[in-house]
Amino acid sequence: MTDTTARPFQVDLRGVVDLLGRHIYSSPQVFLRELLQNGRDAIRARHDLDPSAPAGTLDIVPAGPGEFRFRDDGVGLTAEEAAELLSTVGRSSKRDDILGERREGYLGQFGIGLLSCFMVSDRIHVTSRSAKGAPAIEWVGDASGEFRIRELSDEDTRALPIGTEIVLSPRPDDAAMLAREQVTKLAEHFGRYLPVAVRVQEEGGSWRRVSREPEFLAEDREQLLAFGEQVLGARPLDAIRLNIEGTQTRGVAYVLPYAPPPGARQANTVYLGRMLVSEHVDDLLPEWAFFVRAVLDTTGLAPTASRESFVDSPALEHTREQIGAAVRAWILEQARAKPWVFQRFLGVHHLALKAMTLGDDEFARTVLPWLPVETSAGDMTIGELAERYGGARYTESVDEFRQIAAVARDGHPVVNGGYVHQAAIMRRLPEVLGIPVTRASVNEILDDLAPVPLDDRVLAVELEARATTALSDVGCAVTTRQFAPEELPALVVVDPEVQRRIDREQAKGDIGGGLWGGIVGSVGDLIDKRRATDPEAAQAAQLCLNWRSPLVKRLARLGDELVLSRTVRLLYVQALLASQRPLQANDRRILTQALGDMVSLSAGFTDHEGGTL
């Protein structure tokens, strides 16, 4: 067996730079973010070494006629550290051979930040004087993969301030990236909230400071809301302060003053040690919390290699849960203590609240009593419904509600369950709030209505037969019942299956021929076959005449079949309109014909446009 010799991997620097630019970093613009990050960490390291050191400054000289320069007054580098850290891909400046084990509060982790400068320059020139008293060094790296390092003389070392300066010579194609306008923009974008002074040199040699205290951590609520208006483009409904101690995450969640698109997840802005990570972090909040947008700073979450998002980890999941808990607690607080704020919130984000109540019993118990519902007795909250009536009936569809609402009995209103999540919420009331709930269907309407008095039964049956004949062309049977109010002479009762068939016929007519028309027609044929063999499925629409109505009683005693026929047809159309159903072409024809005939009859005409009435 022959001996084997261990050899180090050979790294193609150009290949690594291409990897950074194409697959890790989203843009060459991040070179300045990496320099800001390394400079900030160097200042932090110097303070760890010497707490009396200056507060720290990061100075940027954009490339104009000359070269781009970046300077920090951080801990600096010795020759050994420069050789180890600047020339070894993947070695972090926070390793134990320099500063001990990785410490909290540092931004860099992967030791590849300086290499990002090769995305805009073929040459990196570094001069550095260490705070440890070693000679200053000069390090020059080339995109070809070579580097040179030398220690400076004592005289040159004394001439340099403690810290590090990086000089880049921009490539012609990347000159605009290092120019003053772009550099100033990037410095404000990435470093505006760094806890050190970030300055950009302007024309004439003056310095412009771009860093400041984070507005999203302001103590003053009005200042917090004013910043939220900048973030959202409109004044937020409220600002929810966030403080997750487990991951040292602080910030604010703004309640949107408008309803976002259904299913949308908000793009949250997150900083790591007050250095911008991304303005588009969409996995930091629970999915249900799409009605808030957060601006946060953290030091306890681990960034990915690109430092543009966070590693999916238990820490991230904990942070997400805690943010969700804070948002939920805010909602509950408004419902309990500030009902006027809650009503404003509810008016904008009722769908989100309804969705939350379906999966969270504790939340549902608190919020459901405040949710408004549409009932046959008017709009009211679920709490008011339970207090007044002790229970509720609900419909599964808006169409069923429209049919039932007009004749629902006093003292036993019906809730419209046809809106999004509403029927599911009604089904949860017995379990969550102990409110008895039953489902109401159109098939139960006639059973709930009072029959015609026995003395009038013969007359009513005759009216049913005569009216059914008048509506034979629309396939609508007629029945008579007693119900309130007496001003309502008739209502149309349509089985949901019948209504769906009507909708299919309308859709087929709107679509016409072709593929989709054929599909709609085929589905209708299958259902029609089932209805032909299933007596219950074969039930048609019914026109229910109100025997309490004086008009209906006069119709029953009317001997003129023509007037009765036209009146019944008008009542049929009126009932359709009262139930808020759109009129079909045949319904509009009936209305026009009946009105024309009634006008002719009232005027004493015996024919109509050459025809017989």
mmCIF file of C-alpha atoms in Angstrom, residues 46-329:
data_model
loop_
_atom_site.group_PDB
_atom_site.id
_atom_site.type_symbol
_atom_site.label_atom_id
_atom_site.label_comp_id
_atom_site.label_asym_id
_atom_site.label_seq_id
_atom_site.Cartn_x
_atom_site.Cartn_y
_atom_site.Cartn_z
ATOM 1 C CA ARG A 46 -11.034 47.904 18.347
ATOM 2 C CA HIS A 47 -13.524 48.819 21.065
ATOM 3 C CA ASP A 48 -13.358 45.269 22.391
ATOM 4 C CA LEU A 49 -9.584 45.668 22.528
ATOM 5 C CA ASP A 50 -9.641 49.235 23.881
ATOM 6 C CA PRO A 51 -12.949 50.561 25.253
ATOM 7 C CA SER A 52 -11.513 54.100 25.259
ATOM 8 C CA ALA A 53 -10.986 54.067 21.468
ATOM 9 C CA PRO A 54 -12.790 56.699 19.331
ATOM 10 C CA ALA A 55 -16.444 56.105 18.478
ATOM 11 C CA GLY A 56 -15.511 55.141 14.941
ATOM 12 C CA THR A 57 -15.921 56.565 11.451
ATOM 13 C CA LEU A 58 -16.262 55.047 7.972
ATOM 14 C CA ASP A 59 -15.122 57.477 5.277
ATOM 15 C CA ILE A 60 -15.845 56.975 1.569
ATOM 16 C CA VAL A 61 -14.125 58.886 -1.222
ATOM 17 C CA PRO A 62 -15.934 58.167 -4.500
ATOM 18 C CA ALA A 63 -13.961 57.638 -7.690
ATOM 19 C CA GLY A 64 -13.830 60.735 -9.842
ATOM 20 C CA PRO A 65 -10.643 61.733 -11.553
ATOM 21 C CA GLY A 66 -8.898 59.433 -9.055
ATOM 22 C CA GLU A 67 -9.508 56.137 -7.345
ATOM 23 C CA PHE A 68 -12.220 54.970 -4.964
ATOM 24 C CA ARG A 69 -11.126 54.985 -1.308
ATOM 25 C CA PHE A 70 -12.721 53.493 1.789
ATOM 26 C CA ARG A 71 -11.295 54.061 5.239
ATOM 27 C CA ASP A 72 -12.158 52.906 8.756
ATOM 28 C CA ASP A 73 -10.482 53.686 12.101
ATOM 29 C CA GLY A 74 -10.989 50.163 13.373
ATOM 30 C CA VAL A 75 -8.581 47.636 14.826
ATOM 31 C CA GLY A 76 -6.374 47.362 11.727
ATOM 32 C CA LEU A 77 -4.287 44.365 10.610
ATOM 33 C CA THR A 78 -0.818 43.007 11.250
ATOM 34 C CA ALA A 79 1.178 41.359 8.464
ATOM 35 C CA GLU A 80 0.304 37.911 9.811
ATOM 36 C CA GLU A 81 -3.393 38.729 10.019
ATOM 37 C CA ALA A 82 -3.419 40.241 6.535
ATOM 38 C CA ALA A 83 -1.755 37.174 5.041
ATOM 39 C CA GLU A 84 -4.150 34.881 6.879
ATOM 40 C CA LEU A 85 -7.387 36.783 6.371
ATOM 41 C CA LEU A 86 -7.156 38.806 3.173
ATOM 42 C CA SER A 87 -5.571 36.040 1.149
ATOM 43 C CA THR A 88 -7.474 32.963 2.334
ATOM 44 C CA VAL A 89 -10.900 32.443 0.813
ATOM 45 C CA GLY A 90 -13.484 31.554 3.465
ATOM 46 C CA ARG A 91 -11.507 32.717 6.510
ATOM 47 C CA SER A 92 -13.466 35.103 8.692
ATOM 48 C CA SER A 93 -11.839 37.965 10.553
ATOM 49 C CA LYS A 94 -13.761 36.926 13.657
ATOM 50 C CA ARG A 95 -12.037 33.575 14.119
ATOM 51 C CA ASP A 96 -10.456 32.479 17.348
ATOM 52 C CA ASP A 97 -6.872 33.064 16.196
ATOM 53 C CA ILE A 98 -7.537 36.818 16.114
ATOM 54 C CA LEU A 99 -10.490 37.749 18.283
ATOM 55 C CA GLY A 100 -11.406 34.463 19.904
ATOM 56 C CA GLU A 101 -14.613 32.590 19.147
ATOM 57 C CA ARG A 102 -17.154 34.429 17.010
ATOM 58 C CA ARG A 103 -18.757 37.108 19.146
ATOM 59 C CA GLU A 104 -22.261 38.469 19.131
ATOM 60 C CA GLY A 105 -22.593 41.842 17.450
ATOM 61 C CA TYR A 106 -20.338 41.155 14.467
ATOM 62 C CA LEU A 107 -21.823 41.156 10.985
ATOM 63 C CA GLY A 108 -19.325 39.156 8.919
ATOM 64 C CA GLN A 109 -19.208 35.397 9.010
ATOM 65 C CA PHE A 110 -17.808 33.970 5.833
ATOM 66 C CA GLY A 111 -14.528 35.814 5.137
ATOM 67 C CA ILE A 112 -15.403 36.497 1.499
ATOM 68 C CA GLY A 113 -16.523 40.134 1.794
ATOM 69 C CA LEU A 114 -13.354 41.702 0.405
ATOM 70 C CA LEU A 115 -13.520 39.491 -2.665
ATOM 71 C CA SER A 116 -16.733 41.263 -3.700
ATOM 72 C CA CYS A 117 -14.560 44.259 -4.623
ATOM 73 C CA PHE A 118 -13.170 42.220 -7.521
ATOM 74 C CA MET A 119 -16.630 42.525 -9.094
ATOM 75 C CA VAL A 120 -15.913 46.225 -9.782
ATOM 76 C CA SER A 121 -12.110 46.401 -9.797
ATOM 77 C CA ASP A 122 -9.241 44.191 -10.995
ATOM 78 C CA ARG A 123 -6.964 45.457 -8.217
ATOM 79 C CA ILE A 124 -7.417 45.923 -4.469
ATOM 80 C CA HIS A 125 -4.876 47.957 -2.542
ATOM 81 C CA VAL A 126 -4.974 47.798 1.276
ATOM 82 C CA THR A 127 -2.915 49.736 3.789
ATOM 83 C CA SER A 128 -3.503 49.092 7.468
ATOM 84 C CA ARG A 129 -2.048 49.970 10.849
ATOM 85 C CA SER A 130 -2.953 47.690 13.718
ATOM 86 C CA ALA A 131 -4.089 48.944 17.127
ATOM 87 C CA LYS A 132 -1.849 46.203 18.617
ATOM 88 C CA GLY A 133 1.317 48.173 17.924
ATOM 89 C CA ALA A 134 2.699 46.081 15.041
ATOM 90 C CA PRO A 135 4.198 47.690 11.904
ATOM 91 C CA ALA A 136 1.727 48.905 9.316
ATOM 92 C CA ILE A 137 1.267 46.746 6.218
ATOM 93 C CA GLU A 138 0.534 47.111 2.532
ATOM 94 C CA TRP A 139 -1.409 44.361 0.788
ATOM 95 C CA VAL A 140 -2.106 44.334 -2.940
ATOM 96 C CA GLY A 141 -4.388 41.722 -4.510
ATOM 97 C CA ASP A 142 -4.996 41.090 -8.193
ATOM 98 C CA ALA A 143 -8.011 39.433 -9.841
ATOM 99 C CA SER A 144 -5.566 37.024 -11.489
ATOM 100 C CA GLY A 145 -5.160 35.360 -8.104
ATOM 101 C CA GLU A 146 -1.871 36.864 -6.941
ATOM 102 C CA PHE A 147 -1.218 39.074 -3.952
ATOM 103 C CA ARG A 148 1.737 40.882 -2.416
ATOM 104 C CA ILE A 149 2.213 41.950 1.180
ATOM 105 C CA ARG A 150 4.918 43.930 2.937
ATOM 106 C CA GLU A 151 5.487 45.633 6.279
ATOM 107 C CA LEU A 152 6.071 49.373 6.237
ATOM 108 C CA SER A 153 8.902 51.166 8.004
ATOM 109 C CA ASP A 154 8.531 52.633 11.471
ATOM 110 C CA GLU A 155 8.429 56.111 9.978
ATOM 111 C CA ASP A 156 5.678 55.169 7.507
ATOM 112 C CA THR A 157 3.806 53.372 10.279
ATOM 113 C CA ARG A 158 3.806 56.457 12.508
ATOM 114 C CA ALA A 159 2.518 58.526 9.579
ATOM 115 C CA LEU A 160 -0.578 56.362 9.277
ATOM 116 C CA PRO A 161 -3.576 56.523 11.614
ATOM 117 C CA ILE A 162 -4.799 53.314 13.197
ATOM 118 C CA GLY A 163 -7.255 51.608 10.903
ATOM 119 C CA THR A 164 -7.489 50.374 7.321
ATOM 120 C CA GLU A 165 -7.778 52.056 3.924
ATOM 121 C CA ILE A 166 -8.908 50.191 0.796
ATOM 122 C CA VAL A 167 -8.293 51.633 -2.656
ATOM 123 C CA LEU A 168 -10.016 50.388 -5.809
ATOM 124 C CA SER A 169 -9.226 51.228 -9.424
ATOM 125 C CA PRO A 170 -12.547 50.882 -11.248
ATOM 126 C CA ARG A 171 -12.742 49.024 -14.522
ATOM 127 C CA PRO A 172 -14.071 51.192 -17.375
ATOM 128 C CA ASP A 173 -17.349 49.281 -17.488
ATOM 129 C CA ASP A 174 -17.847 49.713 -13.724
ATOM 130 C CA ALA A 175 -16.742 53.333 -13.346
ATOM 131 C CA ALA A 176 -20.319 54.532 -12.799
ATOM 132 C CA MET A 177 -20.668 52.089 -9.879
ATOM 133 C CA LEU A 178 -17.880 53.903 -7.997
ATOM 134 C CA ALA A 179 -18.878 57.441 -8.986
ATOM 135 C CA ARG A 180 -20.116 59.942 -6.412
ATOM 136 C CA GLU A 181 -23.852 59.805 -7.152
ATOM 137 C CA GLN A 182 -24.053 56.012 -7.060
ATOM 138 C CA VAL A 183 -21.721 55.637 -4.080
ATOM 139 C CA THR A 184 -23.728 58.160 -2.044
ATOM 140 C CA LYS A 185 -26.937 56.346 -2.916
ATOM 141 C CA LEU A 186 -25.493 52.957 -1.937
ATOM 142 C CA ALA A 187 -24.014 54.298 1.300
ATOM 143 C CA GLU A 188 -27.425 55.641 2.340
ATOM 144 C CA HIS A 189 -29.136 52.449 1.231
ATOM 145 C CA PHE A 190 -26.936 50.001 3.111
ATOM 146 C CA GLY A 191 -25.423 52.025 5.933
ATOM 147 C CA ARG A 192 -27.931 54.701 6.908
ATOM 148 C CA TYR A 193 -28.550 53.121 10.324
ATOM 149 C CA LEU A 194 -25.089 51.803 11.195
ATOM 150 C CA PRO A 195 -24.110 52.715 14.781
ATOM 151 C CA VAL A 196 -20.980 54.490 13.521
ATOM 152 C CA ALA A 197 -20.501 57.652 11.463
ATOM 153 C CA VAL A 198 -20.683 56.911 7.727
ATOM 154 C CA ARG A 199 -19.452 59.826 5.617
ATOM 155 C CA VAL A 200 -19.149 60.433 1.873
ATOM 156 C CA GLN A 201 -16.783 63.073 0.524
ATOM 157 C CA GLU A 202 -18.505 65.606 -1.680
ATOM 158 C CA GLU A 203 -17.060 67.816 -4.388
ATOM 159 C CA GLY A 204 -14.823 70.439 -2.823
ATOM 160 C CA GLY A 205 -13.638 68.060 -0.104
ATOM 161 C CA SER A 206 -16.452 68.499 2.453
ATOM 162 C CA TRP A 207 -17.963 65.480 4.141
ATOM 163 C CA ARG A 208 -21.609 64.459 4.138
ATOM 164 C CA ARG A 209 -22.792 62.145 6.927
ATOM 165 C CA VAL A 210 -25.362 59.609 5.698
ATOM 166 C CA SER A 211 -25.848 57.539 8.869
ATOM 167 C CA ARG A 212 -28.393 58.338 11.566
ATOM 168 C CA GLU A 213 -30.476 56.800 14.302
ATOM 169 C CA PRO A 214 -33.162 54.366 13.084
ATOM 170 C CA GLU A 215 -36.576 56.035 12.872
ATOM 171 C CA PHE A 216 -38.281 52.660 13.281
ATOM 172 C CA LEU A 217 -36.835 52.406 16.813
ATOM 173 C CA ALA A 218 -38.016 55.869 17.847
ATOM 174 C CA GLU A 219 -39.686 56.201 21.232
ATOM 175 C CA ASP A 220 -42.050 58.925 20.050
ATOM 176 C CA ARG A 221 -45.186 57.363 18.570
ATOM 177 C CA GLU A 222 -45.874 60.242 16.190
ATOM 178 C CA GLN A 223 -42.358 59.948 14.778
ATOM 179 C CA LEU A 224 -42.907 56.222 14.411
ATOM 180 C CA LEU A 225 -46.146 56.746 12.479
ATOM 181 C CA ALA A 226 -44.571 59.445 10.303
ATOM 182 C CA PHE A 227 -41.838 57.002 9.299
ATOM 183 C CA GLY A 228 -44.525 54.394 8.613
ATOM 184 C CA GLU A 229 -46.165 56.816 6.206
ATOM 185 C CA GLN A 230 -42.870 56.969 4.277
ATOM 186 C CA VAL A 231 -42.658 53.177 4.202
ATOM 187 C CA LEU A 232 -46.277 52.495 3.177
ATOM 188 C CA GLY A 233 -47.029 55.573 1.128
ATOM 189 C CA ALA A 234 -50.001 56.239 3.418
ATOM 190 C CA ARG A 235 -50.426 56.766 7.147
ATOM 191 C CA PRO A 236 -50.650 53.360 8.874
ATOM 192 C CA LEU A 237 -53.632 52.446 11.006
ATOM 193 C CA ASP A 238 -51.237 51.841 13.871
ATOM 194 C CA ALA A 239 -47.677 50.863 14.776
ATOM 195 C CA ILE A 240 -47.005 47.700 16.776
ATOM 196 C CA ARG A 241 -43.683 47.757 18.604
ATOM 197 C CA LEU A 242 -41.757 44.490 18.456
ATOM 198 C CA ASN A 243 -39.080 43.222 20.835
ATOM 199 C CA ILE A 244 -38.074 39.565 20.597
ATOM 200 C CA GLU A 245 -35.453 39.061 23.287
ATOM 201 C CA GLY A 246 -34.551 35.520 22.257
ATOM 202 C CA THR A 247 -33.092 36.684 18.943
ATOM 203 C CA GLN A 248 -32.397 40.330 19.870
ATOM 204 C CA THR A 249 -34.876 41.497 17.254
ATOM 205 C CA ARG A 250 -36.464 44.934 17.597
ATOM 206 C CA GLY A 251 -38.583 47.105 15.377
ATOM 207 C CA VAL A 252 -42.127 47.876 14.385
ATOM 208 C CA ALA A 253 -44.979 46.278 12.461
ATOM 209 C CA TYR A 254 -47.174 48.773 10.631
ATOM 210 C CA VAL A 255 -50.855 47.949 10.198
ATOM 211 C CA LEU A 256 -51.710 48.635 6.561
ATOM 212 C CA PRO A 257 -54.384 51.294 5.961
ATOM 213 C CA TYR A 258 -55.498 49.441 2.826
ATOM 214 C CA ALA A 259 -56.337 45.836 2.020
ATOM 215 C CA PRO A 260 -53.513 44.041 0.179
ATOM 216 C CA PRO A 261 -54.272 41.567 -2.620
ATOM 217 C CA PRO A 262 -55.587 38.213 -1.307
ATOM 218 C CA GLY A 263 -52.743 35.853 -0.450
ATOM 219 C CA ALA A 264 -50.092 38.564 -0.712
ATOM 220 C CA ARG A 265 -47.154 38.435 1.692
ATOM 221 C CA GLN A 266 -45.621 41.708 2.735
ATOM 222 C CA ALA A 267 -42.045 42.588 1.802
ATOM 223 C CA ASN A 268 -40.485 43.413 5.167
ATOM 224 C CA THR A 269 -37.315 45.446 5.666
ATOM 225 C CA VAL A 270 -34.723 43.857 7.940
ATOM 226 C CA TYR A 271 -31.357 45.067 9.217
ATOM 227 C CA LEU A 272 -28.603 42.937 10.753
ATOM 228 C CA GLY A 273 -26.743 44.925 13.370
ATOM 229 C CA ARG A 274 -28.330 47.980 11.699
ATOM 230 C CA MET A 275 -26.828 47.025 8.328
ATOM 231 C CA LEU A 276 -29.482 46.518 5.657
ATOM 232 C CA VAL A 277 -30.073 42.880 4.773
ATOM 233 C CA SER A 278 -33.040 43.287 2.446
ATOM 234 C CA GLU A 279 -36.200 45.285 1.870
ATOM 235 C CA HIS A 280 -37.957 42.181 0.584
ATOM 236 C CA VAL A 281 -37.872 39.585 3.375
ATOM 237 C CA ASP A 282 -41.215 37.789 2.995
ATOM 238 C CA ASP A 283 -40.798 34.824 5.370
ATOM 239 C CA LEU A 284 -40.348 36.679 8.638
ATOM 240 C CA LEU A 285 -44.052 37.008 9.467
ATOM 241 C CA PRO A 286 -46.771 34.343 9.698
ATOM 242 C CA GLU A 287 -48.688 33.903 6.455
ATOM 243 C CA TRP A 288 -51.902 35.181 8.031
ATOM 244 C CA ALA A 289 -50.276 38.491 9.016
ATOM 245 C CA PHE A 290 -50.294 39.873 5.474
ATOM 246 C CA PHE A 291 -52.005 43.035 6.734
ATOM 247 C CA VAL A 292 -48.840 44.299 8.467
ATOM 248 C CA ARG A 293 -45.422 45.300 7.151
ATOM 249 C CA ALA A 294 -42.430 45.139 9.480
ATOM 250 C CA VAL A 295 -39.188 47.091 9.720
ATOM 251 C CA LEU A 296 -36.751 45.290 12.020
ATOM 252 C CA ASP A 297 -33.199 45.139 13.280
ATOM 253 C CA THR A 298 -31.732 41.893 14.577
ATOM 254 C CA THR A 299 -28.455 40.515 15.836
ATOM 255 C CA GLY A 300 -29.596 36.995 16.681
ATOM 256 C CA LEU A 301 -30.615 35.668 13.257
ATOM 257 C CA ALA A 302 -28.054 34.022 10.987
ATOM 258 C CA PRO A 303 -27.794 35.493 7.478
ATOM 259 C CA THR A 304 -27.248 33.367 4.401
ATOM 260 C CA ALA A 305 -23.964 33.533 2.493
ATOM 261 C CA SER A 306 -25.304 36.396 0.390
ATOM 262 C CA ARG A 307 -26.423 38.253 3.550
ATOM 263 C CA GLU A 308 -29.622 39.127 1.698
ATOM 264 C CA SER A 309 -31.903 36.783 3.649
ATOM 265 C CA PHE A 310 -31.819 34.596 6.750
ATOM 266 C CA VAL A 311 -31.132 30.926 7.280
ATOM 267 C CA ASP A 312 -34.288 28.949 7.957
ATOM 268 C CA SER A 313 -33.630 27.879 11.536
ATOM 269 C CA PRO A 314 -35.337 27.454 14.917
ATOM 270 C CA ALA A 315 -34.307 31.041 15.711
ATOM 271 C CA LEU A 316 -36.116 32.320 12.624
ATOM 272 C CA GLU A 317 -39.182 30.228 13.438
ATOM 273 C CA HIS A 318 -39.161 31.542 17.025
ATOM 274 C CA THR A 319 -38.954 35.109 15.759
ATOM 275 C CA ARG A 320 -41.818 34.503 13.356
ATOM 276 C CA GLU A 321 -43.980 33.055 16.137
ATOM 277 C CA GLN A 322 -43.224 35.935 18.498
ATOM 278 C CA ILE A 323 -44.044 38.544 15.861
ATOM 279 C CA GLY A 324 -47.306 36.720 15.214
ATOM 280 C CA ALA A 325 -48.062 36.712 18.936
ATOM 281 C CA ALA A 326 -47.417 40.460 19.153
ATOM 282 C CA VAL A 327 -49.710 41.188 16.203
ATOM 283 C CA ARG A 328 -52.420 38.969 17.652
ATOM 284 C CA ALA A 329 -52.087 40.624 21.073
#
